[in-house]
Amino acid sequence: NIEGGFEYMEQTKTDKSMKRREIVWTITSLAVLVTLLVEVTLTPLVQRGNGTRFLSTGMWYNLIWVGSMYVIPVSLYILGIKSMRYVLAGVVGFWIIPVPVIGIIGVGAWYWYLVREEIFYVSLLIMSILSLCALAVNIGWFIACFGKRGK
């Protein structure tokens, strides 16, 4: 049946499109999160305690760790292991938890430095904005990957 074959081809095309969209959302999520982690190392908060400073070994360790959390499952997903989609959901879902906390810490620290020391740190505001972006992208990932599928 020609129609049956056509429907099968369309389904395959839709699956490829969906897979491509999931991969793009995953890479976007990783990019925003890595940018946020680098921005955190540029804030005055790293001067307090044992913060991970910009270009330090700890910063690179964190970036490699976060990158591997995303890159390994998405690579296996690209190779055709469909269950990696759920592993990616776990990774993205995991990062939904600390990202708003980072944003709240950024706003709180920005206010504290402004009131206590009368210093305006743009890096803290950028950190908070990036955390909002990361939260939005991660929520968007779930909507794009698990929302209604178009026909």
Short mmCIF file of N, CA and C in Angstrom, two decimals:
data_model
loop_
_atom_site.label_atom_id
_atom_site.label_comp_id
_atom_site.label_asym_id
_atom_site.label_seq_id
_atom_site.Cartn_x
_atom_site.Cartn_y
_atom_site.Cartn_z
N ASN A 1 0.84 -1.18 0.00
CA ASN A 1 0.00 0.00 0.00
C ASN A 1 0.89 1.24 0.00
N ILE A 2 0.70 2.10 -0.96
CA ILE A 2 1.52 3.31 -1.09
C ILE A 2 1.24 4.28 0.06
N GLU A 3 -0.02 4.43 0.41
CA GLU A 3 -0.35 5.35 1.50
C GLU A 3 0.31 4.91 2.79
N GLY A 4 0.25 3.63 3.09
CA GLY A 4 0.88 3.11 4.31
C GLY A 4 2.37 3.41 4.33
N GLY A 5 3.04 3.23 3.19
CA GLY A 5 4.46 3.55 3.10
C GLY A 5 4.73 5.03 3.28
N PHE A 6 3.83 5.86 2.74
CA PHE A 6 3.98 7.30 2.87
C PHE A 6 3.84 7.72 4.33
N GLU A 7 2.88 7.14 5.03
CA GLU A 7 2.70 7.46 6.44
C GLU A 7 3.92 7.05 7.25
N TYR A 8 4.48 5.90 6.90
CA TYR A 8 5.67 5.44 7.60
C TYR A 8 6.83 6.40 7.39
N MET A 9 7.00 6.87 6.15
CA MET A 9 8.07 7.82 5.85
C MET A 9 7.85 9.12 6.61
N GLU A 10 6.62 9.58 6.67
CA GLU A 10 6.32 10.82 7.40
C GLU A 10 6.62 10.66 8.88
N GLN A 11 6.27 9.51 9.45
CA GLN A 11 6.55 9.24 10.86
C GLN A 11 8.05 9.28 11.10
N THR A 12 8.81 8.67 10.22
CA THR A 12 10.26 8.67 10.35
C THR A 12 10.81 10.08 10.26
N LYS A 13 10.27 10.87 9.33
CA LYS A 13 10.70 12.25 9.19
C LYS A 13 10.38 13.04 10.46
N THR A 14 9.20 12.79 11.05
CA THR A 14 8.81 13.47 12.28
C THR A 14 9.73 13.05 13.42
N ASP A 15 10.06 11.75 13.49
CA ASP A 15 10.97 11.28 14.54
C ASP A 15 12.34 11.92 14.42
N LYS A 16 12.85 12.04 13.19
CA LYS A 16 14.16 12.69 12.98
C LYS A 16 14.10 14.15 13.38
N SER A 17 13.01 14.82 13.04
CA SER A 17 12.85 16.22 13.40
C SER A 17 12.79 16.38 14.91
N MET A 18 12.05 15.49 15.56
CA MET A 18 11.94 15.54 17.03
C MET A 18 13.29 15.27 17.67
N LYS A 19 14.02 14.30 17.16
CA LYS A 19 15.34 13.97 17.69
C LYS A 19 16.28 15.16 17.53
N ARG A 20 16.24 15.78 16.36
CA ARG A 20 17.08 16.94 16.10
C ARG A 20 16.74 18.07 17.08
N ARG A 21 15.45 18.29 17.31
CA ARG A 21 15.02 19.35 18.23
C ARG A 21 15.50 19.05 19.66
N GLU A 22 15.39 17.80 20.08
CA GLU A 22 15.86 17.42 21.41
C GLU A 22 17.36 17.64 21.56
N ILE A 23 18.11 17.32 20.52
CA ILE A 23 19.56 17.50 20.56
C ILE A 23 19.91 18.99 20.65
N VAL A 24 19.23 19.81 19.86
CA VAL A 24 19.48 21.26 19.89
C VAL A 24 19.15 21.84 21.26
N TRP A 25 18.02 21.44 21.84
CA TRP A 25 17.65 21.92 23.18
C TRP A 25 18.66 21.46 24.22
N THR A 26 19.16 20.25 24.09
CA THR A 26 20.14 19.73 25.05
C THR A 26 21.44 20.51 24.96
N ILE A 27 21.91 20.77 23.75
CA ILE A 27 23.15 21.53 23.57
C ILE A 27 22.97 22.96 24.07
N THR A 28 21.79 23.54 23.83
CA THR A 28 21.51 24.89 24.34
C THR A 28 21.52 24.91 25.86
N SER A 29 20.91 23.91 26.47
CA SER A 29 20.90 23.81 27.93
C SER A 29 22.33 23.72 28.47
N LEU A 30 23.14 22.88 27.84
CA LEU A 30 24.54 22.74 28.26
C LEU A 30 25.29 24.06 28.10
N ALA A 31 25.10 24.74 26.98
CA ALA A 31 25.81 25.99 26.73
C ALA A 31 25.46 27.07 27.76
N VAL A 32 24.19 27.20 28.08
CA VAL A 32 23.78 28.20 29.07
C VAL A 32 24.32 27.84 30.45
N LEU A 33 24.28 26.57 30.80
CA LEU A 33 24.76 26.14 32.11
C LEU A 33 26.27 26.35 32.23
N VAL A 34 27.03 26.03 31.20
CA VAL A 34 28.48 26.23 31.24
C VAL A 34 28.80 27.73 31.33
N THR A 35 28.06 28.53 30.59
CA THR A 35 28.25 29.99 30.66
C THR A 35 27.97 30.49 32.08
N LEU A 36 26.91 29.98 32.68
CA LEU A 36 26.58 30.36 34.06
C LEU A 36 27.69 29.97 35.02
N LEU A 37 28.23 28.77 34.88
CA LEU A 37 29.29 28.33 35.78
C LEU A 37 30.56 29.16 35.62
N VAL A 38 30.86 29.55 34.40
CA VAL A 38 32.02 30.41 34.19
C VAL A 38 31.75 31.79 34.80
N GLU A 39 30.55 32.30 34.63
CA GLU A 39 30.20 33.61 35.20
C GLU A 39 30.30 33.60 36.72
N VAL A 40 29.91 32.51 37.35
CA VAL A 40 30.01 32.41 38.80
C VAL A 40 31.46 32.59 39.25
N THR A 41 32.41 32.09 38.47
CA THR A 41 33.83 32.22 38.84
C THR A 41 34.33 33.65 38.68
N LEU A 42 33.55 34.49 38.01
CA LEU A 42 33.96 35.88 37.80
C LEU A 42 33.34 36.84 38.82
N THR A 43 32.57 36.32 39.74
CA THR A 43 31.90 37.18 40.73
C THR A 43 32.77 37.34 41.96
N PRO A 44 32.46 38.34 42.78
CA PRO A 44 33.22 38.52 44.02
C PRO A 44 32.95 37.42 45.05
N LEU A 45 31.96 36.58 44.81
CA LEU A 45 31.66 35.49 45.75
C LEU A 45 32.81 34.49 45.87
N VAL A 46 33.63 34.38 44.83
CA VAL A 46 34.74 33.41 44.88
C VAL A 46 35.82 33.85 45.87
N GLN A 47 35.80 35.12 46.26
CA GLN A 47 36.78 35.61 47.23
C GLN A 47 36.44 35.16 48.65
N ARG A 48 35.19 34.77 48.85
CA ARG A 48 34.74 34.31 50.17
C ARG A 48 34.88 32.80 50.23
N GLY A 49 35.53 32.30 51.23
CA GLY A 49 35.68 30.85 51.36
C GLY A 49 36.63 30.29 50.31
N ASN A 50 36.37 29.08 49.90
CA ASN A 50 37.21 28.40 48.92
C ASN A 50 36.50 28.31 47.58
N GLY A 51 36.06 29.44 47.08
CA GLY A 51 35.35 29.45 45.80
C GLY A 51 36.23 29.05 44.64
N THR A 52 35.62 28.52 43.61
CA THR A 52 36.33 28.14 42.41
C THR A 52 36.60 29.40 41.59
N ARG A 53 37.84 29.77 41.43
CA ARG A 53 38.21 31.00 40.73
C ARG A 53 38.32 30.76 39.23
N PHE A 54 38.22 31.84 38.48
CA PHE A 54 38.29 31.79 37.03
C PHE A 54 39.62 31.19 36.58
N LEU A 55 39.55 30.26 35.64
CA LEU A 55 40.69 29.53 35.05
C LEU A 55 41.43 28.64 36.04
N SER A 56 40.85 28.40 37.22
CA SER A 56 41.49 27.50 38.17
C SER A 56 41.21 26.04 37.77
N THR A 57 41.95 25.15 38.38
CA THR A 57 41.74 23.73 38.13
C THR A 57 40.31 23.32 38.51
N GLY A 58 39.81 23.88 39.60
CA GLY A 58 38.46 23.57 40.04
C GLY A 58 37.41 23.98 39.03
N MET A 59 37.60 25.14 38.39
CA MET A 59 36.66 25.59 37.38
C MET A 59 36.63 24.60 36.21
N TRP A 60 37.81 24.19 35.75
CA TRP A 60 37.88 23.26 34.62
C TRP A 60 37.29 21.91 35.00
N TYR A 61 37.55 21.47 36.23
CA TYR A 61 36.97 20.22 36.71
C TYR A 61 35.45 20.30 36.68
N ASN A 62 34.89 21.39 37.19
CA ASN A 62 33.43 21.57 37.19
C ASN A 62 32.86 21.57 35.77
N LEU A 63 33.53 22.26 34.85
CA LEU A 63 33.04 22.33 33.47
C LEU A 63 33.10 20.96 32.80
N ILE A 64 34.16 20.22 33.04
CA ILE A 64 34.28 18.88 32.46
C ILE A 64 33.22 17.96 33.05
N TRP A 65 33.01 18.05 34.35
CA TRP A 65 32.01 17.22 35.00
C TRP A 65 30.61 17.49 34.45
N VAL A 66 30.25 18.78 34.38
CA VAL A 66 28.92 19.14 33.86
C VAL A 66 28.82 18.77 32.38
N GLY A 67 29.86 19.05 31.63
CA GLY A 67 29.85 18.71 30.21
C GLY A 67 29.66 17.23 29.98
N SER A 68 30.34 16.42 30.77
CA SER A 68 30.21 14.97 30.58
C SER A 68 28.83 14.47 30.97
N MET A 69 28.19 15.15 31.93
CA MET A 69 26.82 14.78 32.30
C MET A 69 25.87 14.92 31.10
N TYR A 70 26.16 15.87 30.23
CA TYR A 70 25.33 16.10 29.05
C TYR A 70 25.85 15.34 27.83
N VAL A 71 27.15 15.44 27.58
CA VAL A 71 27.72 14.95 26.32
C VAL A 71 27.61 13.43 26.19
N ILE A 72 27.85 12.71 27.25
CA ILE A 72 27.80 11.24 27.16
C ILE A 72 26.39 10.76 26.80
N PRO A 73 25.34 11.17 27.54
CA PRO A 73 24.00 10.70 27.15
C PRO A 73 23.54 11.20 25.79
N VAL A 74 23.85 12.45 25.44
CA VAL A 74 23.38 12.97 24.14
C VAL A 74 24.13 12.26 23.01
N SER A 75 25.38 11.90 23.22
CA SER A 75 26.13 11.15 22.20
C SER A 75 25.51 9.78 21.98
N LEU A 76 25.16 9.11 23.06
CA LEU A 76 24.51 7.81 22.95
C LEU A 76 23.12 7.93 22.33
N TYR A 77 22.44 9.04 22.61
CA TYR A 77 21.12 9.29 22.01
C TYR A 77 21.26 9.49 20.50
N ILE A 78 22.28 10.23 20.11
CA ILE A 78 22.54 10.45 18.68
C ILE A 78 22.84 9.11 17.99
N LEU A 79 23.53 8.22 18.68
CA LEU A 79 23.85 6.91 18.12
C LEU A 79 22.64 5.98 18.04
N GLY A 80 21.52 6.40 18.61
CA GLY A 80 20.29 5.63 18.45
C GLY A 80 19.76 4.95 19.69
N ILE A 81 20.36 5.17 20.82
CA ILE A 81 19.85 4.58 22.06
C ILE A 81 18.77 5.52 22.61
N LYS A 82 17.53 5.19 22.32
CA LYS A 82 16.41 6.09 22.63
C LYS A 82 16.20 6.29 24.12
N SER A 83 16.59 5.32 24.93
CA SER A 83 16.40 5.46 26.38
C SER A 83 17.25 6.58 26.97
N MET A 84 18.27 7.01 26.26
CA MET A 84 19.11 8.12 26.74
C MET A 84 18.31 9.41 26.85
N ARG A 85 17.21 9.46 26.16
CA ARG A 85 16.32 10.62 26.26
C ARG A 85 15.86 10.80 27.72
N TYR A 86 15.60 9.70 28.40
CA TYR A 86 15.15 9.76 29.79
C TYR A 86 16.31 10.05 30.74
N VAL A 87 17.50 9.60 30.37
CA VAL A 87 18.69 9.96 31.15
C VAL A 87 18.93 11.46 31.03
N LEU A 88 18.78 12.00 29.82
CA LEU A 88 18.92 13.44 29.62
C LEU A 88 17.87 14.20 30.41
N ALA A 89 16.65 13.66 30.48
CA ALA A 89 15.61 14.29 31.29
C ALA A 89 16.03 14.35 32.75
N GLY A 90 16.69 13.30 33.22
CA GLY A 90 17.20 13.31 34.59
C GLY A 90 18.28 14.35 34.80
N VAL A 91 19.16 14.48 33.83
CA VAL A 91 20.25 15.47 33.92
C VAL A 91 19.67 16.88 33.91
N VAL A 92 18.80 17.16 32.95
CA VAL A 92 18.20 18.49 32.85
C VAL A 92 17.36 18.78 34.09
N GLY A 93 16.61 17.78 34.54
CA GLY A 93 15.79 17.95 35.74
C GLY A 93 16.64 18.20 36.97
N PHE A 94 17.78 17.53 37.05
CA PHE A 94 18.70 17.75 38.17
C PHE A 94 19.12 19.21 38.23
N TRP A 95 19.46 19.80 37.07
CA TRP A 95 19.96 21.17 37.06
C TRP A 95 18.87 22.21 37.26
N ILE A 96 17.61 21.81 37.17
CA ILE A 96 16.53 22.76 37.47
C ILE A 96 16.55 23.14 38.94
N ILE A 97 17.06 22.26 39.79
CA ILE A 97 17.06 22.52 41.24
C ILE A 97 18.09 23.58 41.65
N PRO A 98 19.38 23.46 41.33
CA PRO A 98 20.34 24.45 41.82
C PRO A 98 20.35 25.78 41.07
N VAL A 99 19.86 25.79 39.83
CA VAL A 99 19.94 27.02 39.03
C VAL A 99 19.17 28.18 39.67
N PRO A 100 17.93 28.01 40.15
CA PRO A 100 17.26 29.14 40.81
C PRO A 100 17.96 29.55 42.10
N VAL A 101 18.56 28.59 42.80
CA VAL A 101 19.29 28.92 44.02
C VAL A 101 20.48 29.82 43.68
N ILE A 102 21.17 29.51 42.60
CA ILE A 102 22.29 30.35 42.16
C ILE A 102 21.79 31.77 41.86
N GLY A 103 20.64 31.87 41.21
CA GLY A 103 20.06 33.18 40.91
C GLY A 103 19.71 33.96 42.17
N ILE A 104 19.12 33.29 43.15
CA ILE A 104 18.74 33.95 44.41
C ILE A 104 19.99 34.39 45.16
N ILE A 105 21.01 33.55 45.16
CA ILE A 105 22.28 33.93 45.81
C ILE A 105 22.87 35.15 45.12
N GLY A 106 22.81 35.17 43.77
CA GLY A 106 23.34 36.31 43.02
C GLY A 106 22.63 37.61 43.35
N VAL A 107 21.32 37.58 43.39
CA VAL A 107 20.56 38.80 43.72
C VAL A 107 20.81 39.20 45.17
N GLY A 108 20.81 38.23 46.08
CA GLY A 108 21.07 38.54 47.48
C GLY A 108 22.45 39.11 47.70
N ALA A 109 23.45 38.53 47.05
CA ALA A 109 24.82 39.04 47.20
C ALA A 109 24.96 40.42 46.56
N TRP A 110 24.30 40.60 45.41
CA TRP A 110 24.34 41.92 44.77
C TRP A 110 23.77 42.98 45.71
N TYR A 111 22.63 42.69 46.32
CA TYR A 111 22.01 43.63 47.25
C TYR A 111 22.89 43.85 48.48
N TRP A 112 23.46 42.77 49.00
CA TRP A 112 24.31 42.88 50.19
C TRP A 112 25.52 43.77 49.91
N TYR A 113 26.19 43.53 48.78
CA TYR A 113 27.35 44.36 48.44
C TYR A 113 26.94 45.81 48.20
N LEU A 114 25.79 46.02 47.61
CA LEU A 114 25.32 47.38 47.33
C LEU A 114 25.02 48.12 48.62
N VAL A 115 24.36 47.48 49.56
CA VAL A 115 23.97 48.13 50.82
C VAL A 115 25.14 48.22 51.78
N ARG A 116 25.87 47.13 51.97
CA ARG A 116 26.94 47.09 52.97
C ARG A 116 28.21 47.82 52.53
N GLU A 117 28.62 47.56 51.31
CA GLU A 117 29.91 48.09 50.87
C GLU A 117 29.78 49.16 49.80
N GLU A 118 28.54 49.44 49.40
CA GLU A 118 28.23 50.45 48.37
C GLU A 118 29.00 50.19 47.07
N ILE A 119 29.07 48.93 46.70
CA ILE A 119 29.72 48.54 45.46
C ILE A 119 28.68 47.85 44.58
N PHE A 120 28.63 48.26 43.31
CA PHE A 120 27.67 47.70 42.36
C PHE A 120 28.41 46.67 41.50
N TYR A 121 28.12 45.39 41.73
CA TYR A 121 28.75 44.33 40.97
C TYR A 121 27.82 43.85 39.86
N VAL A 122 28.16 44.20 38.63
CA VAL A 122 27.37 43.77 37.47
C VAL A 122 27.46 42.26 37.31
N SER A 123 28.59 41.68 37.67
CA SER A 123 28.77 40.23 37.51
C SER A 123 27.73 39.43 38.30
N LEU A 124 27.32 39.95 39.44
CA LEU A 124 26.30 39.26 40.23
C LEU A 124 24.93 39.33 39.56
N LEU A 125 24.64 40.46 38.94
CA LEU A 125 23.38 40.58 38.21
C LEU A 125 23.40 39.68 36.97
N ILE A 126 24.52 39.64 36.28
CA ILE A 126 24.65 38.78 35.09
C ILE A 126 24.48 37.32 35.52
N MET A 127 25.06 36.96 36.65
CA MET A 127 24.92 35.60 37.17
C MET A 127 23.44 35.28 37.41
N SER A 128 22.70 36.20 37.99
CA SER A 128 21.27 35.98 38.25
C SER A 128 20.47 35.90 36.97
N ILE A 129 20.80 36.74 36.00
CA ILE A 129 20.09 36.71 34.71
C ILE A 129 20.38 35.39 33.98
N LEU A 130 21.64 34.96 34.00
CA LEU A 130 21.99 33.69 33.36
C LEU A 130 21.30 32.51 34.05
N SER A 131 21.13 32.59 35.36
CA SER A 131 20.44 31.50 36.04
C SER A 131 18.97 31.46 35.63
N LEU A 132 18.36 32.63 35.43
CA LEU A 132 16.98 32.66 34.93
C LEU A 132 16.91 32.09 33.51
N CYS A 133 17.90 32.43 32.69
CA CYS A 133 17.96 31.89 31.33
C CYS A 133 18.12 30.38 31.36
N ALA A 134 18.99 29.88 32.22
CA ALA A 134 19.20 28.43 32.33
C ALA A 134 17.92 27.74 32.79
N LEU A 135 17.22 28.35 33.73
CA LEU A 135 15.96 27.78 34.20
C LEU A 135 14.94 27.74 33.06
N ALA A 136 14.83 28.84 32.32
CA ALA A 136 13.89 28.90 31.20
C ALA A 136 14.23 27.88 30.12
N VAL A 137 15.51 27.75 29.80
CA VAL A 137 15.93 26.78 28.77
C VAL A 137 15.64 25.36 29.25
N ASN A 138 15.91 25.06 30.52
CA ASN A 138 15.67 23.70 31.02
C ASN A 138 14.18 23.37 31.05
N ILE A 139 13.35 24.32 31.42
CA ILE A 139 11.91 24.10 31.36
C ILE A 139 11.47 23.95 29.90
N GLY A 140 12.04 24.79 29.04
CA GLY A 140 11.76 24.68 27.60
C GLY A 140 12.19 23.33 27.04
N TRP A 141 13.27 22.77 27.56
CA TRP A 141 13.72 21.45 27.13
C TRP A 141 12.62 20.42 27.38
N PHE A 142 12.04 20.45 28.57
CA PHE A 142 10.98 19.49 28.89
C PHE A 142 9.75 19.70 28.02
N ILE A 143 9.40 20.93 27.76
CA ILE A 143 8.24 21.21 26.91
C ILE A 143 8.51 20.74 25.49
N ALA A 144 9.70 21.03 24.98
CA ALA A 144 10.04 20.65 23.61
C ALA A 144 10.18 19.14 23.45
N CYS A 145 10.70 18.48 24.45
CA CYS A 145 10.99 17.05 24.33
C CYS A 145 9.86 16.14 24.80
N PHE A 146 9.03 16.62 25.69
CA PHE A 146 7.96 15.76 26.20
C PHE A 146 6.57 16.36 26.02
N GLY A 147 6.51 17.52 25.35
CA GLY A 147 5.21 18.13 25.10
C GLY A 147 4.46 17.37 24.01
N LYS A 148 3.38 17.95 23.58
CA LYS A 148 2.59 17.32 22.51
C LYS A 148 3.40 17.23 21.24
N ARG A 149 3.31 16.11 20.61
CA ARG A 149 4.02 15.91 19.33
C ARG A 149 3.10 16.32 18.20
N GLY A 150 3.64 17.11 17.28
CA GLY A 150 2.86 17.53 16.11
C GLY A 150 2.67 16.38 15.15
N LYS A 151 1.59 16.45 14.38
CA LYS A 151 1.32 15.37 13.42
C LYS A 151 1.73 15.79 12.04
#
